[in-house]
Structure formats: structure tokens, C-alpha cells
Amino acid sequence: MTSEPYDAVVLAGGAAKRLGGADKPGLPVAGRAMVERVLDACAGAAVTVVVGPRRAIGRPVVWAREQPPGGGPLAALAAGLRKVTADTVLVFAADLPFLTRTTALALRAVLREPHDGAVLTDADGRDQPLTAVYRTAALRRGLALIATEHGTVAGLPLRLLTAELALYRLPDPTGSASFDCDTWDDLSAARARIREHGHVLDEWIAAAKAELGIDLDVDTSVLLDLARDAAHGVARPAAPLTTFLVGYAAALAGGGPEAVADASRKAAALAVAWGKEAQGSAGPDTATGAGGGGGTPAG
């Protein structure tokens, strides 16, 4: 299942009444808009549809709008599905700051016949139908039946659709992936949680890469070791300057994780050698320059 093409629909509309009408998907957590964080989780989708008002997005997406605007999750889902072509579709709310690609992969991995979808359940065991993957045909069929029965899908609750689907339930024991931000208190809790759950560095690197337009996964431990060696072996300011030079050298070499690793190894070896000299470990081979230019002994 995980090797099959899939699309994604991100619901980014709604009135956000409990947030005073603020643009909820655009509110930042750890320096990045929540909708951007959700879109990271959809990075492998063939087509990603964002349903809601257009806004600046740092990646290509297809835009859709529910009718009427503010018509609720069923109307938004129906609008998004019109742009979908894959047999399966991730469906996510745009206010999930801790959603990751790992969760998206896990949901897709458990979707098997005869289920119509797989939904995350929070720490209390409640279904989270906007943190889920579905069979596209099942959603379209269910929406068509609701529209026939009620004359519209606007303003109707999402449970009318999900109650008719055969769903696999995937637990989210910590409640992180399913944590959504409906209030200012929720948003404050999410921002505090970023610094409390031990992943500050990972969050910062992700935010910096997004801001700089870099899509590159490297071994951060290698760069941290290099910075340590440069700081200890040369001088403290050498750490940030050396890592900058490594990045620049890797770019000149064509970029990519291998280029970063190669430049890091060279710089680390130089820093270690420099540190040994500073510790007074110079022997006969280091006492003179590379040209071997010692003075002529007195006779």
C-alpha cells in the first residue's frame, strides 16, 4: 500500500471563531505556519490540494474552495476531492503542528481491504477523521449519498460520512500527531511543547531549511561534531564559520548529503590536527614549514 501513488487534501478553511477569526492555518508554531508543517507530512503526495483561501505557500499545491465558503468540512472535502486522481487520499486538517511524514506513512501502511480508510485515534481513543487516509472512491460515494439525502453537504457534520465507512483505527498514544489548535491556549501549549519534548534542534533545522528553501537531509551529528572540534581545536568563533564554509564547499561540489559529509570530514580532520598543534604536540615533522626550511646549523 505504501508504494502506491496517493494524493492529499488539506482542509485550511473555517471561521476559527475561537481564535477571533484569525487565519488559523497561517499561525506559526516554532516559526513556521501550521499549514506548512502539515504540508511537510504530505510531501510524498502526487497532488496536494489545499482547500481554503489562497495564501503564500512555500511549495506547489492545487487550490480549491468549498461552496459556499465556510460551508464546513464535508463541503471542503468535496471540493478537494474534485482535484484528486489517486485511488487513496490523505485527509488532514491544517492546524496539526506535530503531524509528520511518519504518521502519514503509518496511516497508509495499515490501510487494507476491506477498510475504506484508516484514522488516527487520540490518547482518549476518539477518532480523528481529519488525520486519516481514505479510499477516494469510498469518500465520493459517501458524499454523493449524503447530498442526495440532504440536498447538500454544506453545514453538515463530518460524522455523517465517517459513520458509513469501514475504518481501521490507528492509536496515537501520546496524542502528539492528533493535537490540533482550536484556541489560543492550544496554540500556546503547542509552542511550549516544541521546547519541552526534546526536539528543539530538529524543529529549528526544519524551520531554517524551509525559510532558506533547502530540501536536504544531512547527518546533523556530523556537523555538530565538526563545530565542537573547530571550537575546541581552533577558537570558539571558528565553529559557525567552519560550518558555513563546509556548506559553501558542498554547494560548489554539487550539493547533496555526500558532498556535505565529505567537506565535513576534511574540515574535521583539519580542526583536530590544528588542535593537536595548539596542545604542544609538535615533533620534528611539525617544527618546520612544509618546505623543510630550517636554518643551517652553526659549525
mmCIF file of C-alpha atoms in Angstrom:
data_model
loop_
_atom_site.group_PDB
_atom_site.id
_atom_site.type_symbol
_atom_site.label_atom_id
_atom_site.label_comp_id
_atom_site.label_asym_id
_atom_site.label_seq_id
_atom_site.Cartn_x
_atom_site.Cartn_y
_atom_site.Cartn_z
ATOM 1 C CA MET A 1 0.000 0.000 0.000
ATOM 2 C CA THR A 2 2.802 2.410 0.865
ATOM 3 C CA SER A 3 4.303 2.087 -2.618
ATOM 4 C CA GLU A 4 1.121 3.101 -4.424
ATOM 5 C CA PRO A 5 0.612 6.706 -5.581
ATOM 6 C CA TYR A 6 -1.574 8.832 -3.338
ATOM 7 C CA ASP A 7 -2.900 12.371 -3.148
ATOM 8 C CA ALA A 8 -3.554 14.642 -0.196
ATOM 9 C CA VAL A 9 -6.305 17.078 0.756
ATOM 10 C CA VAL A 10 -5.541 19.667 3.442
ATOM 11 C CA LEU A 11 -8.549 21.499 4.872
ATOM 12 C CA ALA A 12 -7.418 25.066 5.537
ATOM 13 C CA GLY A 13 -10.686 26.991 5.675
ATOM 14 C CA GLY A 14 -13.092 27.557 8.540
ATOM 15 C CA ALA A 15 -14.016 30.645 10.546
ATOM 16 C CA ALA A 16 -11.701 29.992 13.544
ATOM 17 C CA LYS A 17 -14.317 31.555 15.823
ATOM 18 C CA ARG A 18 -12.482 30.528 18.987
ATOM 19 C CA LEU A 19 -9.418 32.335 17.653
ATOM 20 C CA GLY A 20 -11.327 35.521 16.958
ATOM 21 C CA GLY A 21 -11.414 34.879 13.224
ATOM 22 C CA ALA A 22 -7.610 34.705 12.887
ATOM 23 C CA ASP A 23 -6.054 32.904 9.930
ATOM 24 C CA LYS A 24 -5.561 29.726 11.954
ATOM 25 C CA PRO A 25 -3.570 27.695 9.364
ATOM 26 C CA GLY A 26 -1.185 30.625 8.982
ATOM 27 C CA LEU A 27 -0.410 30.954 12.693
ATOM 28 C CA PRO A 28 3.203 29.990 13.432
ATOM 29 C CA VAL A 29 4.497 27.261 15.723
ATOM 30 C CA ALA A 30 8.280 27.248 16.083
ATOM 31 C CA GLY A 31 8.489 29.907 13.403
ATOM 32 C CA ARG A 32 6.514 28.025 10.761
ATOM 33 C CA ALA A 33 2.861 28.318 9.781
ATOM 34 C CA MET A 34 0.859 25.290 10.863
ATOM 35 C CA VAL A 35 -0.323 24.666 7.308
ATOM 36 C CA GLU A 36 3.310 24.497 6.161
ATOM 37 C CA ARG A 37 4.042 21.924 8.833
ATOM 38 C CA VAL A 38 1.075 19.818 7.700
ATOM 39 C CA LEU A 39 2.181 20.104 4.086
ATOM 40 C CA ASP A 40 5.544 18.627 5.101
ATOM 41 C CA ALA A 41 3.673 15.487 6.157
ATOM 42 C CA CYS A 42 2.154 15.305 2.648
ATOM 43 C CA ALA A 43 5.454 15.718 0.848
ATOM 44 C CA GLY A 44 5.199 12.393 -0.979
ATOM 45 C CA ALA A 45 1.735 13.003 -2.426
ATOM 46 C CA ALA A 46 1.413 13.167 -6.205
ATOM 47 C CA VAL A 47 -1.114 16.002 -5.858
ATOM 48 C CA THR A 48 -1.706 18.079 -2.741
ATOM 49 C CA VAL A 49 -4.939 20.058 -2.674
ATOM 50 C CA VAL A 50 -5.341 22.865 -0.150
ATOM 51 C CA VAL A 51 -8.956 23.828 0.418
ATOM 52 C CA GLY A 52 -9.367 27.373 1.687
ATOM 53 C CA PRO A 53 -8.387 30.962 0.926
ATOM 54 C CA ARG A 54 -5.206 31.308 -1.101
ATOM 55 C CA ARG A 55 -2.144 32.240 0.910
ATOM 56 C CA ALA A 56 1.607 32.232 0.417
ATOM 57 C CA ILE A 57 2.783 28.618 0.446
ATOM 58 C CA GLY A 58 6.397 27.550 0.104
ATOM 59 C CA ARG A 59 5.634 24.622 -2.223
ATOM 60 C CA PRO A 60 3.442 23.888 -5.254
ATOM 61 C CA VAL A 61 -0.139 22.956 -4.348
ATOM 62 C CA VAL A 62 -3.511 22.872 -6.061
ATOM 63 C CA TRP A 63 -6.050 25.288 -4.604
ATOM 64 C CA ALA A 64 -9.739 24.625 -4.122
ATOM 65 C CA ARG A 65 -12.580 26.408 -2.328
ATOM 66 C CA GLU A 66 -15.625 24.918 -0.674
ATOM 67 C CA GLN A 67 -19.044 26.153 -1.705
ATOM 68 C CA PRO A 68 -20.272 28.137 -0.016
ATOM 69 C CA PRO A 69 -17.070 29.449 1.616
ATOM 70 C CA GLY A 70 -17.153 28.389 5.236
ATOM 71 C CA GLY A 71 -19.540 25.558 4.355
ATOM 72 C CA GLY A 72 -17.886 23.110 6.740
ATOM 73 C CA PRO A 73 -15.649 20.046 6.463
ATOM 74 C CA LEU A 74 -17.908 17.992 4.180
ATOM 75 C CA ALA A 75 -18.154 20.813 1.660
ATOM 76 C CA ALA A 76 -14.405 21.374 1.884
ATOM 77 C CA LEU A 77 -13.682 17.688 1.424
ATOM 78 C CA ALA A 78 -15.985 17.526 -1.586
ATOM 79 C CA ALA A 79 -14.164 20.486 -3.154
ATOM 80 C CA GLY A 80 -10.772 18.891 -2.551
ATOM 81 C CA LEU A 81 -11.792 15.527 -3.955
ATOM 82 C CA ARG A 82 -12.698 17.133 -7.288
ATOM 83 C CA LYS A 83 -8.957 17.743 -7.805
ATOM 84 C CA VAL A 84 -7.834 14.274 -6.701
ATOM 85 C CA THR A 85 -6.922 11.481 -9.134
ATOM 86 C CA ALA A 86 -5.224 8.819 -6.960
ATOM 87 C CA ASP A 87 -7.104 5.864 -5.501
ATOM 88 C CA THR A 88 -6.153 6.835 -1.954
ATOM 89 C CA VAL A 89 -6.018 10.260 -0.340
ATOM 90 C CA LEU A 90 -4.603 11.629 2.881
ATOM 91 C CA VAL A 91 -7.034 13.999 4.570
ATOM 92 C CA PHE A 92 -5.564 16.380 7.129
ATOM 93 C CA ALA A 93 -6.704 19.479 8.965
ATOM 94 C CA ALA A 94 -4.309 22.412 8.597
ATOM 95 C CA ASP A 95 -3.921 23.003 12.351
ATOM 96 C CA LEU A 96 -1.869 19.930 13.333
ATOM 97 C CA PRO A 97 1.534 21.304 14.361
ATOM 98 C CA PHE A 98 3.032 17.915 15.317
ATOM 99 C CA LEU A 99 1.906 15.932 12.296
ATOM 100 C CA THR A 100 4.822 14.272 10.482
ATOM 101 C CA ARG A 101 5.578 12.159 7.426
ATOM 102 C CA THR A 102 5.982 9.219 9.806
ATOM 103 C CA THR A 103 2.305 9.444 10.790
ATOM 104 C CA ALA A 104 1.234 9.752 7.158
ATOM 105 C CA LEU A 105 3.297 6.675 6.285
ATOM 106 C CA ALA A 106 1.871 4.713 9.220
ATOM 107 C CA LEU A 107 -1.707 5.514 8.200
ATOM 108 C CA ARG A 108 -1.103 4.407 4.620
ATOM 109 C CA ALA A 109 0.657 1.242 5.779
ATOM 110 C CA VAL A 110 -2.355 -0.017 7.767
ATOM 111 C CA LEU A 111 -4.988 0.639 5.093
ATOM 112 C CA ARG A 112 -6.010 -2.779 3.819
ATOM 113 C CA GLU A 113 -9.121 -4.403 2.440
ATOM 114 C CA PRO A 114 -11.921 -4.399 3.470
ATOM 115 C CA HIS A 115 -11.398 -0.993 5.113
ATOM 116 C CA ASP A 116 -12.418 2.258 3.448
ATOM 117 C CA GLY A 117 -9.930 4.246 5.457
ATOM 118 C CA ALA A 118 -7.565 4.424 8.416
ATOM 119 C CA VAL A 119 -7.988 7.125 11.054
ATOM 120 C CA LEU A 120 -5.812 8.160 13.942
ATOM 121 C CA THR A 121 -7.334 7.885 17.413
ATOM 122 C CA ASP A 122 -6.162 10.282 20.106
ATOM 123 C CA ALA A 123 -4.929 9.450 23.593
ATOM 124 C CA ASP A 124 -8.562 9.142 24.761
ATOM 125 C CA GLY A 125 -9.445 6.742 21.934
ATOM 126 C CA ARG A 126 -11.509 9.254 19.947
ATOM 127 C CA ASP A 127 -11.466 9.118 16.160
ATOM 128 C CA GLN A 128 -9.637 11.939 14.381
ATOM 129 C CA PRO A 129 -11.210 11.801 10.901
ATOM 130 C CA LEU A 130 -9.126 14.761 9.711
ATOM 131 C CA THR A 131 -5.924 12.871 10.471
ATOM 132 C CA ALA A 132 -6.588 9.957 8.177
ATOM 133 C CA VAL A 133 -6.205 8.215 4.838
ATOM 134 C CA TYR A 134 -9.200 7.094 2.778
ATOM 135 C CA ARG A 135 -10.060 5.306 -0.409
ATOM 136 C CA THR A 136 -11.075 8.072 -2.761
ATOM 137 C CA ALA A 137 -13.990 6.128 -4.241
ATOM 138 C CA ALA A 138 -15.459 5.472 -0.782
ATOM 139 C CA LEU A 139 -15.407 9.172 0.081
ATOM 140 C CA ARG A 140 -17.003 10.190 -3.202
ATOM 141 C CA ARG A 141 -19.681 7.532 -2.840
ATOM 142 C CA GLY A 142 -20.478 8.610 0.719
ATOM 143 C CA LEU A 143 -20.619 12.302 -0.178
ATOM 144 C CA ALA A 144 -22.945 11.570 -3.092
ATOM 145 C CA LEU A 145 -25.330 9.660 -0.822
ATOM 146 C CA ILE A 146 -25.364 12.483 1.738
ATOM 147 C CA ALA A 147 -26.006 15.082 -0.972
ATOM 148 C CA THR A 148 -28.889 13.001 -2.319
ATOM 149 C CA GLU A 149 -30.439 12.563 1.114
ATOM 150 C CA HIS A 150 -29.974 16.111 2.395
ATOM 151 C CA GLY A 151 -29.837 18.088 -0.828
ATOM 152 C CA THR A 152 -26.408 19.475 0.120
ATOM 153 C CA VAL A 153 -23.259 18.622 2.032
ATOM 154 C CA ALA A 154 -22.703 22.182 3.290
ATOM 155 C CA GLY A 155 -23.095 22.740 7.004
ATOM 156 C CA LEU A 156 -23.382 19.042 7.823
ATOM 157 C CA PRO A 157 -21.154 17.220 10.344
ATOM 158 C CA LEU A 158 -18.292 15.034 9.173
ATOM 159 C CA ARG A 159 -19.599 12.081 11.183
ATOM 160 C CA LEU A 160 -22.417 11.629 8.659
ATOM 161 C CA LEU A 161 -19.737 10.480 6.243
ATOM 162 C CA THR A 162 -17.363 8.584 8.508
ATOM 163 C CA ALA A 163 -20.174 6.680 10.266
ATOM 164 C CA GLU A 164 -20.892 4.875 6.994
ATOM 165 C CA LEU A 165 -17.265 3.896 6.321
ATOM 166 C CA ALA A 166 -15.371 0.803 7.425
ATOM 167 C CA LEU A 167 -12.414 2.330 9.245
ATOM 168 C CA TYR A 168 -9.196 0.969 10.667
ATOM 169 C CA ARG A 169 -8.238 2.802 13.853
ATOM 170 C CA LEU A 170 -4.558 3.578 14.472
ATOM 171 C CA PRO A 171 -3.797 4.683 18.051
ATOM 172 C CA ASP A 172 -1.836 7.857 18.742
ATOM 173 C CA PRO A 173 -0.886 7.086 22.375
ATOM 174 C CA THR A 174 0.953 10.348 23.051
ATOM 175 C CA GLY A 175 -1.674 12.462 21.318
ATOM 176 C CA SER A 176 1.041 14.443 19.530
ATOM 177 C CA ALA A 177 0.138 13.811 15.891
ATOM 178 C CA SER A 178 -3.568 14.406 16.540
ATOM 179 C CA PHE A 179 -3.028 17.548 18.656
ATOM 180 C CA ASP A 180 -4.873 20.414 16.969
ATOM 181 C CA CYS A 181 -5.019 24.118 17.770
ATOM 182 C CA ASP A 182 -8.567 25.406 18.124
ATOM 183 C CA THR A 183 -7.912 28.042 20.802
ATOM 184 C CA TRP A 184 -5.185 30.465 21.809
ATOM 185 C CA ASP A 185 -4.449 28.193 24.772
ATOM 186 C CA ASP A 186 -3.920 25.291 22.360
ATOM 187 C CA LEU A 187 -1.542 27.405 20.323
ATOM 188 C CA SER A 188 0.412 28.454 23.420
ATOM 189 C CA ALA A 189 0.617 24.818 24.525
ATOM 190 C CA ALA A 190 1.933 23.762 21.113
ATOM 191 C CA ARG A 191 4.594 26.466 21.136
ATOM 192 C CA ALA A 192 5.701 25.479 24.638
ATOM 193 C CA ARG A 193 5.650 21.796 23.766
ATOM 194 C CA ILE A 194 8.131 22.307 20.935
ATOM 195 C CA ARG A 195 10.746 23.286 23.525
ATOM 196 C CA GLU A 196 9.746 20.705 26.098
ATOM 197 C CA HIS A 197 9.676 17.488 24.118
ATOM 198 C CA GLY A 198 13.394 17.356 23.374
ATOM 199 C CA HIS A 199 13.370 18.150 19.659
ATOM 200 C CA VAL A 200 14.236 21.833 19.673
ATOM 201 C CA LEU A 201 17.237 21.355 17.402
ATOM 202 C CA ASP A 202 15.274 19.267 14.887
ATOM 203 C CA GLU A 203 12.497 21.856 14.855
ATOM 204 C CA TRP A 204 14.986 24.679 14.325
ATOM 205 C CA ILE A 205 16.742 22.876 11.471
ATOM 206 C CA ALA A 206 13.383 22.157 9.799
ATOM 207 C CA ALA A 207 12.320 25.799 10.144
ATOM 208 C CA ALA A 208 15.649 27.116 8.867
ATOM 209 C CA LYS A 209 15.638 24.795 5.846
ATOM 210 C CA ALA A 210 12.100 25.845 4.975
ATOM 211 C CA GLU A 211 12.946 29.527 5.307
ATOM 212 C CA LEU A 212 16.079 29.156 3.172
ATOM 213 C CA GLY A 213 14.424 26.957 0.561
ATOM 214 C CA ILE A 214 16.677 23.970 1.293
ATOM 215 C CA ASP A 215 15.366 20.432 0.876
ATOM 216 C CA LEU A 216 18.324 18.444 2.114
ATOM 217 C CA ASP A 217 18.614 15.764 4.797
ATOM 218 C CA VAL A 218 22.074 15.567 6.332
ATOM 219 C CA ASP A 219 23.558 13.938 9.414
ATOM 220 C CA THR A 220 23.402 16.818 11.883
ATOM 221 C CA SER A 221 25.595 14.896 14.340
ATOM 222 C CA VAL A 222 28.473 15.160 11.841
ATOM 223 C CA LEU A 223 28.098 18.937 11.656
ATOM 224 C CA LEU A 224 27.819 19.227 15.441
ATOM 225 C CA ASP A 225 30.977 17.170 15.900
ATOM 226 C CA LEU A 226 32.736 19.388 13.384
ATOM 227 C CA ALA A 227 31.597 22.546 15.211
ATOM 228 C CA ARG A 228 32.867 21.077 18.500
ATOM 229 C CA ASP A 229 36.263 20.213 17.015
ATOM 230 C CA ALA A 230 36.629 23.653 15.453
ATOM 231 C CA ALA A 231 35.619 25.409 18.680
ATOM 232 C CA HIS A 232 37.974 23.375 20.857
ATOM 233 C CA GLY A 233 40.877 22.971 18.464
ATOM 234 C CA VAL A 234 40.972 26.449 16.943
ATOM 235 C CA ALA A 235 38.784 29.084 18.608
ATOM 236 C CA ARG A 236 35.156 29.327 19.620
ATOM 237 C CA PRO A 237 34.141 31.615 16.707
ATOM 238 C CA ALA A 238 35.622 29.042 14.316
ATOM 239 C CA ALA A 239 32.634 26.741 14.867
ATOM 240 C CA PRO A 240 29.939 28.722 12.999
ATOM 241 C CA LEU A 241 32.398 29.997 10.405
ATOM 242 C CA THR A 242 33.693 26.496 9.651
ATOM 243 C CA THR A 243 30.218 25.023 9.256
ATOM 244 C CA PHE A 244 29.392 27.890 6.884
ATOM 245 C CA LEU A 245 32.497 27.113 4.819
ATOM 246 C CA VAL A 246 31.546 23.423 4.739
ATOM 247 C CA GLY A 247 28.119 24.305 3.389
ATOM 248 C CA TYR A 248 29.634 26.579 0.767
ATOM 249 C CA ALA A 249 32.168 23.926 -0.276
ATOM 250 C CA ALA A 250 29.408 21.304 -0.510
ATOM 251 C CA ALA A 251 27.381 23.611 -2.744
ATOM 252 C CA LEU A 252 30.369 24.156 -5.040
ATOM 253 C CA ALA A 253 30.794 20.370 -5.237
ATOM 254 C CA GLY A 254 27.236 19.949 -6.467
ATOM 255 C CA GLY A 255 25.388 19.739 -3.166
ATOM 256 C CA GLY A 256 23.722 16.769 -1.551
ATOM 257 C CA PRO A 257 24.336 14.817 1.664
ATOM 258 C CA GLU A 258 27.517 13.142 0.328
ATOM 259 C CA ALA A 259 29.084 16.488 -0.537
ATOM 260 C CA VAL A 260 28.282 17.810 2.952
ATOM 261 C CA ALA A 261 29.702 14.685 4.583
ATOM 262 C CA ASP A 262 32.901 14.833 2.519
ATOM 263 C CA ALA A 263 33.510 18.517 3.267
ATOM 264 C CA SER A 264 32.738 17.885 6.950
ATOM 265 C CA ARG A 265 35.288 15.077 7.170
ATOM 266 C CA LYS A 266 38.019 17.222 5.627
ATOM 267 C CA ALA A 267 37.297 20.186 7.882
ATOM 268 C CA ALA A 268 37.060 17.981 10.995
ATOM 269 C CA ALA A 269 40.434 16.377 10.264
ATOM 270 C CA LEU A 270 41.971 19.818 9.835
ATOM 271 C CA ALA A 271 40.451 21.052 13.107
ATOM 272 C CA VAL A 272 41.738 18.012 15.003
ATOM 273 C CA ALA A 273 45.240 18.457 13.561
ATOM 274 C CA TRP A 274 45.148 22.159 14.398
ATOM 275 C CA GLY A 275 44.121 21.320 17.961
ATOM 276 C CA LYS A 276 46.998 18.884 18.407
ATOM 277 C CA GLU A 277 49.475 21.573 17.394
ATOM 278 C CA ALA A 278 47.889 24.007 19.822
ATOM 279 C CA GLN A 279 48.377 21.459 22.626
ATOM 280 C CA GLY A 280 52.132 21.495 22.034
ATOM 281 C CA SER A 281 52.408 18.091 20.379
ATOM 282 C CA ALA A 282 54.740 19.349 17.648
ATOM 283 C CA GLY A 283 57.574 16.984 16.833
ATOM 284 C CA PRO A 284 60.405 17.154 14.340
ATOM 285 C CA ASP A 285 57.922 16.862 11.453
ATOM 286 C CA THR A 286 55.913 19.899 12.583
ATOM 287 C CA ALA A 287 58.673 22.136 13.793
ATOM 288 C CA THR A 288 59.403 23.460 10.306
ATOM 289 C CA GLY A 289 57.190 24.517 7.458
ATOM 290 C CA ALA A 290 56.161 22.358 4.519
ATOM 291 C CA GLY A 291 59.252 23.461 2.596
ATOM 292 C CA GLY A 292 61.576 21.989 5.274
ATOM 293 C CA GLY A 293 63.303 25.338 5.531
ATOM 294 C CA GLY A 294 65.221 25.043 8.803
ATOM 295 C CA GLY A 295 68.288 27.218 9.302
ATOM 296 C CA THR A 296 71.849 25.966 8.672
ATOM 297 C CA PRO A 297 73.379 24.689 11.904
ATOM 298 C CA ALA A 298 76.376 26.606 13.138
ATOM 299 C CA GLY A 299 79.540 24.743 12.532
#
